[in-house]
PDB file of C-alpha atoms in Angstrom:
ATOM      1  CA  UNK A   3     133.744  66.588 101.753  1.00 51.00           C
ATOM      2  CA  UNK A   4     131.896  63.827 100.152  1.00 47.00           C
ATOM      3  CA  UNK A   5     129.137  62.123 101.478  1.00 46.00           C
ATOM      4  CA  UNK A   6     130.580  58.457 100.100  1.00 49.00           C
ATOM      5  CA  UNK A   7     130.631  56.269 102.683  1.00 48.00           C
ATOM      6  CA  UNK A   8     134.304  55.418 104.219  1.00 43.00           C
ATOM      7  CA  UNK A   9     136.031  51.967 102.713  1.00 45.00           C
ATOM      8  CA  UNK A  10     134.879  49.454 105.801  1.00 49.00           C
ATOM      9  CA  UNK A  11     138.951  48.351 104.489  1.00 86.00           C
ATOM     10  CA  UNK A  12     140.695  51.171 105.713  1.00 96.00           C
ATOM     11  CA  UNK A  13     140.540  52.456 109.446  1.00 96.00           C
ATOM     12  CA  UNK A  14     142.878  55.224 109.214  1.00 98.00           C
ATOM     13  CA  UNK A  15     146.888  55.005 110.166  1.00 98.00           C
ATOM     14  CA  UNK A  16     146.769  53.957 114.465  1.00 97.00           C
ATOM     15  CA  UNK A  17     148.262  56.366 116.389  1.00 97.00           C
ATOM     16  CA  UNK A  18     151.417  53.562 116.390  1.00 98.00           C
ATOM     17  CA  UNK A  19     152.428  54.560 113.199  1.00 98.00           C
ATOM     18  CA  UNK A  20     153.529  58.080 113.972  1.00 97.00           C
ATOM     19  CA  UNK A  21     154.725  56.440 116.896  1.00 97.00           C
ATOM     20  CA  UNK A  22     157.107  54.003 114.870  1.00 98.00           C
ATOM     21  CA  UNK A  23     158.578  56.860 112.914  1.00 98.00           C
ATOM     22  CA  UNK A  24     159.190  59.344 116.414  1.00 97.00           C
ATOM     23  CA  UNK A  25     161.081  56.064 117.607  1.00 98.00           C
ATOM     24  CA  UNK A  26     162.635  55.302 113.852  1.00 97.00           C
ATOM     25  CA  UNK A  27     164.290  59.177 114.044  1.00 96.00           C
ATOM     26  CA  UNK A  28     165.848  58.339 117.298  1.00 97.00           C
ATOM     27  CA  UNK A  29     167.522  55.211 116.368  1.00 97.00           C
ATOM     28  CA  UNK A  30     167.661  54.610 111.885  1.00 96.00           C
ATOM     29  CA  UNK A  31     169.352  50.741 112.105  1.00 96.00           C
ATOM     30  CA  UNK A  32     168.973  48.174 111.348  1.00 95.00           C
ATOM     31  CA  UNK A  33     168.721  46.540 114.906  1.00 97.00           C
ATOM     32  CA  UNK A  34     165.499  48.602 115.436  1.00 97.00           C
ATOM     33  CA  UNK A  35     164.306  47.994 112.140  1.00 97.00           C
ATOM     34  CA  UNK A  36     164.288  44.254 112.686  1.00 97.00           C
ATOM     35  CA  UNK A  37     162.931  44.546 116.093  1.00 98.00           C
ATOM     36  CA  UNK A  38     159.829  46.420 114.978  1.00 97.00           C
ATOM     37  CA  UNK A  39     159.500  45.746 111.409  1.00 96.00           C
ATOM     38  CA  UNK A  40     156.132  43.614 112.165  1.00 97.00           C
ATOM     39  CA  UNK A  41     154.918  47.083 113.541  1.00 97.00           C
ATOM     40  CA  UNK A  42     156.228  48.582 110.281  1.00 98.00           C
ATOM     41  CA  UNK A  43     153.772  46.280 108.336  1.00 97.00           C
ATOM     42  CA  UNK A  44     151.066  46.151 110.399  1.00 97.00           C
ATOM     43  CA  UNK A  45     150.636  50.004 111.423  1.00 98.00           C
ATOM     44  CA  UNK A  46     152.250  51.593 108.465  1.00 98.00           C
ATOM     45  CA  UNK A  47     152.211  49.621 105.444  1.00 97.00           C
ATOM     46  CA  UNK A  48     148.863  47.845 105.623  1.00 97.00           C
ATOM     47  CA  UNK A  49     146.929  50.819 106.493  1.00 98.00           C
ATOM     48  CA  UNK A  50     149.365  52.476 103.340  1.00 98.00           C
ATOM     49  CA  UNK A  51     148.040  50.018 100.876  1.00 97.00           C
ATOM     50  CA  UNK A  52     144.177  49.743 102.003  1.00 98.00           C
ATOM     51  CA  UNK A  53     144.104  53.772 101.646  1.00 98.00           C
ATOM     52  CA  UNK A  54     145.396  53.565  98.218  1.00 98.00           C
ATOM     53  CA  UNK A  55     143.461  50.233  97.061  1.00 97.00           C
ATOM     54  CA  UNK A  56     139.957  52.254  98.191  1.00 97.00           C
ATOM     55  CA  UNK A  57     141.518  55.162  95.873  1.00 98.00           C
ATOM     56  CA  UNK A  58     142.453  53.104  93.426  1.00 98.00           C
ATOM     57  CA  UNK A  59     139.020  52.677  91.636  1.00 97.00           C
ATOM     58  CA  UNK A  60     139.126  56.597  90.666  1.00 98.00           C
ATOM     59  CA  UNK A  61     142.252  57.355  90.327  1.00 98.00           C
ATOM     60  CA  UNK A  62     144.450  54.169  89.630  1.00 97.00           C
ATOM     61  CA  UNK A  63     146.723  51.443  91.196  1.00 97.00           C
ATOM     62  CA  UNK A  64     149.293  53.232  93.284  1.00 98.00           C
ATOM     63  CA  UNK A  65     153.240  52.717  93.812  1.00 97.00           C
ATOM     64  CA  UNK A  66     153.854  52.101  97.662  1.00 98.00           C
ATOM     65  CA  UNK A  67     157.441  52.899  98.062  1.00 97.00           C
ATOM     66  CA  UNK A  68     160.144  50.874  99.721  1.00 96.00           C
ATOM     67  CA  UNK A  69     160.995  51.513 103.398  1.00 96.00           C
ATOM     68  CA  UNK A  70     164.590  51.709 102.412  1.00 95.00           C
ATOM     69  CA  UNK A  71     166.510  54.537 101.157  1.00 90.00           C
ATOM     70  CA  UNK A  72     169.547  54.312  98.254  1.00 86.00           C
ATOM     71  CA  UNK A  73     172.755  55.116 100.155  1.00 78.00           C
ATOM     72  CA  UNK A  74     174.848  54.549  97.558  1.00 79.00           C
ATOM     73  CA  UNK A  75     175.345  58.620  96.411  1.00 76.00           C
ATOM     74  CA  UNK A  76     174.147  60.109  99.420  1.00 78.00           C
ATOM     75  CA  UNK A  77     176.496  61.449 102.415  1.00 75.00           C
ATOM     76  CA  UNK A  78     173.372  59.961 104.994  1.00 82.00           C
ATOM     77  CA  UNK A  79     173.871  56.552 105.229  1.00 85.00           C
ATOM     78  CA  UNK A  80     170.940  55.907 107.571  1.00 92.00           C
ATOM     79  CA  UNK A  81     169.247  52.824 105.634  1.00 95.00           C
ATOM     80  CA  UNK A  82     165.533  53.545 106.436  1.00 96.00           C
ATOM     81  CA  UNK A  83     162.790  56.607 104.974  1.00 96.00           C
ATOM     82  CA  UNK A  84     161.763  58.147 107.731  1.00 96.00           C
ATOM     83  CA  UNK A  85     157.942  58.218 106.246  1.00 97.00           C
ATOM     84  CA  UNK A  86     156.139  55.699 104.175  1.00 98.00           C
ATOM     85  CA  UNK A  87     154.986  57.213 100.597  1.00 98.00           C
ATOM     86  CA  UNK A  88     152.445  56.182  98.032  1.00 98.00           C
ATOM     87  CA  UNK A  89     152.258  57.636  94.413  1.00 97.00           C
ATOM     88  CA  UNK A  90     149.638  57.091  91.852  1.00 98.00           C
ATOM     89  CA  UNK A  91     151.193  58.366  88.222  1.00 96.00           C
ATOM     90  CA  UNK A  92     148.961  59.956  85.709  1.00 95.00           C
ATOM     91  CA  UNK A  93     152.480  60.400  83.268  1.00 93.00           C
ATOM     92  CA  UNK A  94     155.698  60.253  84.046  1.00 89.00           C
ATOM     93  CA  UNK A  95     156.939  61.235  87.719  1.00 89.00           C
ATOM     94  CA  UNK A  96     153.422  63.104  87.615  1.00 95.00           C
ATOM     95  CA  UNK A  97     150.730  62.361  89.848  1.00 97.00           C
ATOM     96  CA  UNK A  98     148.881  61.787  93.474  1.00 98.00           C
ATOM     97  CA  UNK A  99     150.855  61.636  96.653  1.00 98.00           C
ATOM     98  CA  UNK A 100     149.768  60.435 100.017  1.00 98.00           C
ATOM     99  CA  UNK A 101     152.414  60.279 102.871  1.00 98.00           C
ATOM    100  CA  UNK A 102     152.656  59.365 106.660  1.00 98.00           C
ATOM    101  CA  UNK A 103     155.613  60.082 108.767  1.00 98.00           C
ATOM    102  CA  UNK A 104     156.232  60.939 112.648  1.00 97.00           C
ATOM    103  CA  UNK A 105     154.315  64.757 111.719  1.00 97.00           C
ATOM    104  CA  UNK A 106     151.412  62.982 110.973  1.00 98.00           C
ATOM    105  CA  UNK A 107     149.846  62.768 107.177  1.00 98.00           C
ATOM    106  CA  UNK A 108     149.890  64.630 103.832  1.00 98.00           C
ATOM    107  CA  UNK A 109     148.595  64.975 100.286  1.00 98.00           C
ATOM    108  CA  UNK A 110     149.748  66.867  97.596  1.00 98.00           C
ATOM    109  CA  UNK A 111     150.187  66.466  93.896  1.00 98.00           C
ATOM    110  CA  UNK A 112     152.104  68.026  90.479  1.00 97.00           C
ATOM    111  CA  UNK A 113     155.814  66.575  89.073  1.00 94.00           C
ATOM    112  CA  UNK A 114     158.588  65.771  91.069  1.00 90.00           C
ATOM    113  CA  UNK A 115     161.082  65.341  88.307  1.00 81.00           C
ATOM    114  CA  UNK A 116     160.827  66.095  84.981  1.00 73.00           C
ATOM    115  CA  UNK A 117     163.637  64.977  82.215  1.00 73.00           C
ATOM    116  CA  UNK A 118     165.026  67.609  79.705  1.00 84.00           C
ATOM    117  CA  UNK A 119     162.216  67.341  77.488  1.00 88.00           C
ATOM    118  CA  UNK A 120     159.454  66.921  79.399  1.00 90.00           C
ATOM    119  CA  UNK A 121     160.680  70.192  81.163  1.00 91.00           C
ATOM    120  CA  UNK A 122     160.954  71.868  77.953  1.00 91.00           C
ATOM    121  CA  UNK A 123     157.478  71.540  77.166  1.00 93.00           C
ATOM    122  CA  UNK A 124     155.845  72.151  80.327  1.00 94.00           C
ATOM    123  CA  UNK A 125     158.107  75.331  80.533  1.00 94.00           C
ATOM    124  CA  UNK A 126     156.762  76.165  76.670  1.00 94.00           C
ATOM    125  CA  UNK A 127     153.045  75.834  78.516  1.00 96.00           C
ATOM    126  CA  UNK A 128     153.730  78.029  80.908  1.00 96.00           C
ATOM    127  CA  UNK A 129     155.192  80.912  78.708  1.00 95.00           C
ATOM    128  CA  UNK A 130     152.181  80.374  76.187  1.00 95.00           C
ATOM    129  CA  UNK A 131     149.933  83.056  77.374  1.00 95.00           C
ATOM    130  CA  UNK A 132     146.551  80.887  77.188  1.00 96.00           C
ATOM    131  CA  UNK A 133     148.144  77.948  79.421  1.00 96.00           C
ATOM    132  CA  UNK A 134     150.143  79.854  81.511  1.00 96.00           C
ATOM    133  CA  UNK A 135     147.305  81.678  82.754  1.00 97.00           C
ATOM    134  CA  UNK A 136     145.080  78.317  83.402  1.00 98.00           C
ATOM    135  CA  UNK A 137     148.035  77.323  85.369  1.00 98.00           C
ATOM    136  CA  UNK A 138     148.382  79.900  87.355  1.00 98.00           C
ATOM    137  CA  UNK A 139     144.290  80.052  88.039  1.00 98.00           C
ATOM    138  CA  UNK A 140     144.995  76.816  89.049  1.00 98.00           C
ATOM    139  CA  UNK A 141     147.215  77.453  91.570  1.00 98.00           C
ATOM    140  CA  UNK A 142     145.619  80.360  92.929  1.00 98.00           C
ATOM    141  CA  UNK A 143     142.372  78.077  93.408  1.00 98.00           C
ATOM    142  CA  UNK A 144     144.428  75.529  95.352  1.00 98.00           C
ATOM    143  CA  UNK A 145     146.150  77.940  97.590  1.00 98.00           C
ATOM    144  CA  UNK A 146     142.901  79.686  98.241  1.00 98.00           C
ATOM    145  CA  UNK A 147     141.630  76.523  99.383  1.00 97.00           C
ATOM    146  CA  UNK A 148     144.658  76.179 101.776  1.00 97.00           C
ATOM    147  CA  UNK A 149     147.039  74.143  99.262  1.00 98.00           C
ATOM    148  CA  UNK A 150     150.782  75.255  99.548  1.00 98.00           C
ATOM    149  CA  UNK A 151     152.987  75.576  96.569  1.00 97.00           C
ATOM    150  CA  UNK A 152     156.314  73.911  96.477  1.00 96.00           C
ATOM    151  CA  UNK A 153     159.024  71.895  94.349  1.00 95.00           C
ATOM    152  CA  UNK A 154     162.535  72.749  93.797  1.00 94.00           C
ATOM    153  CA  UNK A 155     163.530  76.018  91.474  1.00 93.00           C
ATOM    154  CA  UNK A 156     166.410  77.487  90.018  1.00 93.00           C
ATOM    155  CA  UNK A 157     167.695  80.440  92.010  1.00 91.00           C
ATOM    156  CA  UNK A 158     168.835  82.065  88.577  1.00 92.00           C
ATOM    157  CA  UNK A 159     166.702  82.581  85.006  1.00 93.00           C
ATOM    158  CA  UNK A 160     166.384  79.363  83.127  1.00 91.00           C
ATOM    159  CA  UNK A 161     168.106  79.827  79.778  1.00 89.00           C
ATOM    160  CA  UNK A 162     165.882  81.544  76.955  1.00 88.00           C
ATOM    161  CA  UNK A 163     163.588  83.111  79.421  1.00 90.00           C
ATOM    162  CA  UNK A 164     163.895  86.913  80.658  1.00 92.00           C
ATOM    163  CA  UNK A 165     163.687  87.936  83.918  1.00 94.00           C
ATOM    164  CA  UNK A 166     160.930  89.920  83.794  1.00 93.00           C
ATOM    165  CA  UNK A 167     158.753  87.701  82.358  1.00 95.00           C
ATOM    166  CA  UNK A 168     155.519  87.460  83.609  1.00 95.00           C
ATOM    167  CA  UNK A 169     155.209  84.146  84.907  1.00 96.00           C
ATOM    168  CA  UNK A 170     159.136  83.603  85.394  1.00 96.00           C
ATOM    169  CA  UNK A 171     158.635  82.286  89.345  1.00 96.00           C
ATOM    170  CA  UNK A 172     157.096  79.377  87.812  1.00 97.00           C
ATOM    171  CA  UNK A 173     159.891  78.874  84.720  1.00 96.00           C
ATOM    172  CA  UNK A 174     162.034  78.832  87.584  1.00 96.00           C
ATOM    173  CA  UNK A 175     160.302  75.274  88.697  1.00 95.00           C
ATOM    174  CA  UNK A 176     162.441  71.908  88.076  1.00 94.00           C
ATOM    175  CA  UNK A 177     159.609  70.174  90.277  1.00 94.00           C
ATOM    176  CA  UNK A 178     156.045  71.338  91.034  1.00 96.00           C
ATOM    177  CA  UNK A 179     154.045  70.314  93.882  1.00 96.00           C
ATOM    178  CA  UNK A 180     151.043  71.316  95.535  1.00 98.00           C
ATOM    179  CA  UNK A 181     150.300  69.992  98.681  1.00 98.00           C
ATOM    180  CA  UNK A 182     148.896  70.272 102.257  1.00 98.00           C
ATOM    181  CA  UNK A 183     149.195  68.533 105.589  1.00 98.00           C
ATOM    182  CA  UNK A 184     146.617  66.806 108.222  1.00 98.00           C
ATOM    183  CA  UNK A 185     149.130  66.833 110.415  1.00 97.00           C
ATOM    184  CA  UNK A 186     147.701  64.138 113.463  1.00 94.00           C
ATOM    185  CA  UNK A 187     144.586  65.985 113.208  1.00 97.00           C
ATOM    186  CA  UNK A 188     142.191  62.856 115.192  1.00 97.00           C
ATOM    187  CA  UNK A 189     140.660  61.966 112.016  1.00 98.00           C
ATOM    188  CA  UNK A 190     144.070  60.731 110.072  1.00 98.00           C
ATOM    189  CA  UNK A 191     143.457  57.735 112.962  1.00 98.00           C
ATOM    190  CA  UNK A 192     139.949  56.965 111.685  1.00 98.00           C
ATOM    191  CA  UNK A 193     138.326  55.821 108.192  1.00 97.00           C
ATOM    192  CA  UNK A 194     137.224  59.889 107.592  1.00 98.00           C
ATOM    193  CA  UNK A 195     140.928  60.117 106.891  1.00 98.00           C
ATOM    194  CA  UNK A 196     139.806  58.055 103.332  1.00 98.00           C
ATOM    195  CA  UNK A 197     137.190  60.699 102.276  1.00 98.00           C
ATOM    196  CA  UNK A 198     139.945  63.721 103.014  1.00 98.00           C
ATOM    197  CA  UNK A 199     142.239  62.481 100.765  1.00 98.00           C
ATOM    198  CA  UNK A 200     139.820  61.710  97.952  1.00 98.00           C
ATOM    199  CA  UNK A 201     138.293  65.288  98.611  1.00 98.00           C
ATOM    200  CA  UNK A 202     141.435  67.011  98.120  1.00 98.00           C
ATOM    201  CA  UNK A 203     142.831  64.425  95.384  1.00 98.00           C
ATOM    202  CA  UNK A 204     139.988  65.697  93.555  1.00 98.00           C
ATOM    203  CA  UNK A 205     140.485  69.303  93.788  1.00 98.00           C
ATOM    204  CA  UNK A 206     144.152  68.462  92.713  1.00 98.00           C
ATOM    205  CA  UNK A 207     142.927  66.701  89.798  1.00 98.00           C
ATOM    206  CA  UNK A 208     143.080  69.659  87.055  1.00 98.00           C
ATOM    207  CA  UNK A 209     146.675  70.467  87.981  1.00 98.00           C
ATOM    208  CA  UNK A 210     147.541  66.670  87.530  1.00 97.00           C
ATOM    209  CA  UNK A 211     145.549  67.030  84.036  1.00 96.00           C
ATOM    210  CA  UNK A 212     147.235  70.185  82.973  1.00 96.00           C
ATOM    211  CA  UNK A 213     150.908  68.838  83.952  1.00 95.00           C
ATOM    212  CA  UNK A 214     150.212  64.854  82.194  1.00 94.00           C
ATOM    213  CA  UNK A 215     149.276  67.062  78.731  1.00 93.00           C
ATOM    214  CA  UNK A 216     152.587  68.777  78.762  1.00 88.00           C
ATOM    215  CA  UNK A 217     154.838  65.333  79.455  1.00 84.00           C
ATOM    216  CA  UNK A 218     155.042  61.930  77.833  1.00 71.00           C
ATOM    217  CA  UNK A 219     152.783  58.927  78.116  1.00 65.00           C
ATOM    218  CA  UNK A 220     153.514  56.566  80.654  1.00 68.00           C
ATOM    219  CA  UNK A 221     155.960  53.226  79.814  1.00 54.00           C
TER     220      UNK A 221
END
């Protein structure tokens, strides 16, 4: 880890913020959400946004996400995220993530959607043989270090690839993301929590740089 001191800012997420999701899973309304939506700011979202204002000066001003979920095309109609979620972009829909939720806390990174073209060139990237390869020693680096691969994929070949190509698991991405969890490890409730995430941030940083050169610039 780095030796930087912690932000004096940010104390960590109290142990009542896991507790307000446990209790949020049990009972998603809107009666509950207005009964304890002072804890929601006070354990959840404040610690949220003095986390990513102490990140910010490295890696840039993060998105804090809305508490409630669109209901509009989904079959759940429960109204409320069941985890508070912070995103700093590097391009679009490409970036840093930070999340707490009733399991605890986690960190990850990589593209979470990626329009036709954007997909169409980082899928170009990873057939080239040169950046293919540094993608792949990318991700063996982060799983090595205890990172876990994700992201949703095709079950079938995308069009114009073969299935035997050599890197066709990761053609098969539509999303990319490379993540771990704290879980409610003790230290997500203290200000070490800080230095963690900017640790592993950091060792997520070249797969952030590789993905932003394949997509457009952000609006």
């Amino acid at each position: 880890m780095s030796s930087s001191p912690p932000d004096p800012a940010f104390a960590g997420f109290p142990p009542a913020a896991l507790d307000f999701y446990d209790d949020l899973e049990l009972d998603n309304t809107r009666s509950f959400w207005e009964a304890h939506k002072q804890a929601y700011a006070d354990h959840v979202r404040a610690p949220m946004v003095a986390l990513t204002e102490a990140l910010a000066p490295e890696f840039g001003a993060a998105k804090v996400y809305r508490p409630y979920r669109d209901v509009r095309f989904s079959q759940d109609k429960t109204p409320y995220k069941e985890h508070q979620g912070a995103i700093v972009n590097a391009a679009p829909a490409t970036g840093w993530y930070v999340q707490v939720a009733a399991p605890g806390v986690r960190v990850g990174a990589g593209f979470y959607h990626a329009g036709g073209p954007d997909l169409a060139r980082i899928r170009a990237a990873i057939d080239t043989e040169h950046s293919g390869l540094e993608l792949e020693r990318i991700l063996r680096r982060l799983t090595a270090a205890g990172f876990e691969v994700g992201g949703e994929k095709l079950k079938t070949t995308p069009r114009g690839w073969s299935a035997d190509h050599p890197r066709i698991d990761l053609l098969r991405h539509k999303s990319l993301f490379v993540g771990r969890s704290y879980g409610f490890e003790p230290f997500v409730h203290t200000p070490e929590l800080l230095d963690r995430v900017r640790d592993d941030w950091r060792r997520l940083r070249p797969l952030v740089l590789w993905l932003s050169a394949r997509v457009g610039a952000l609006g």
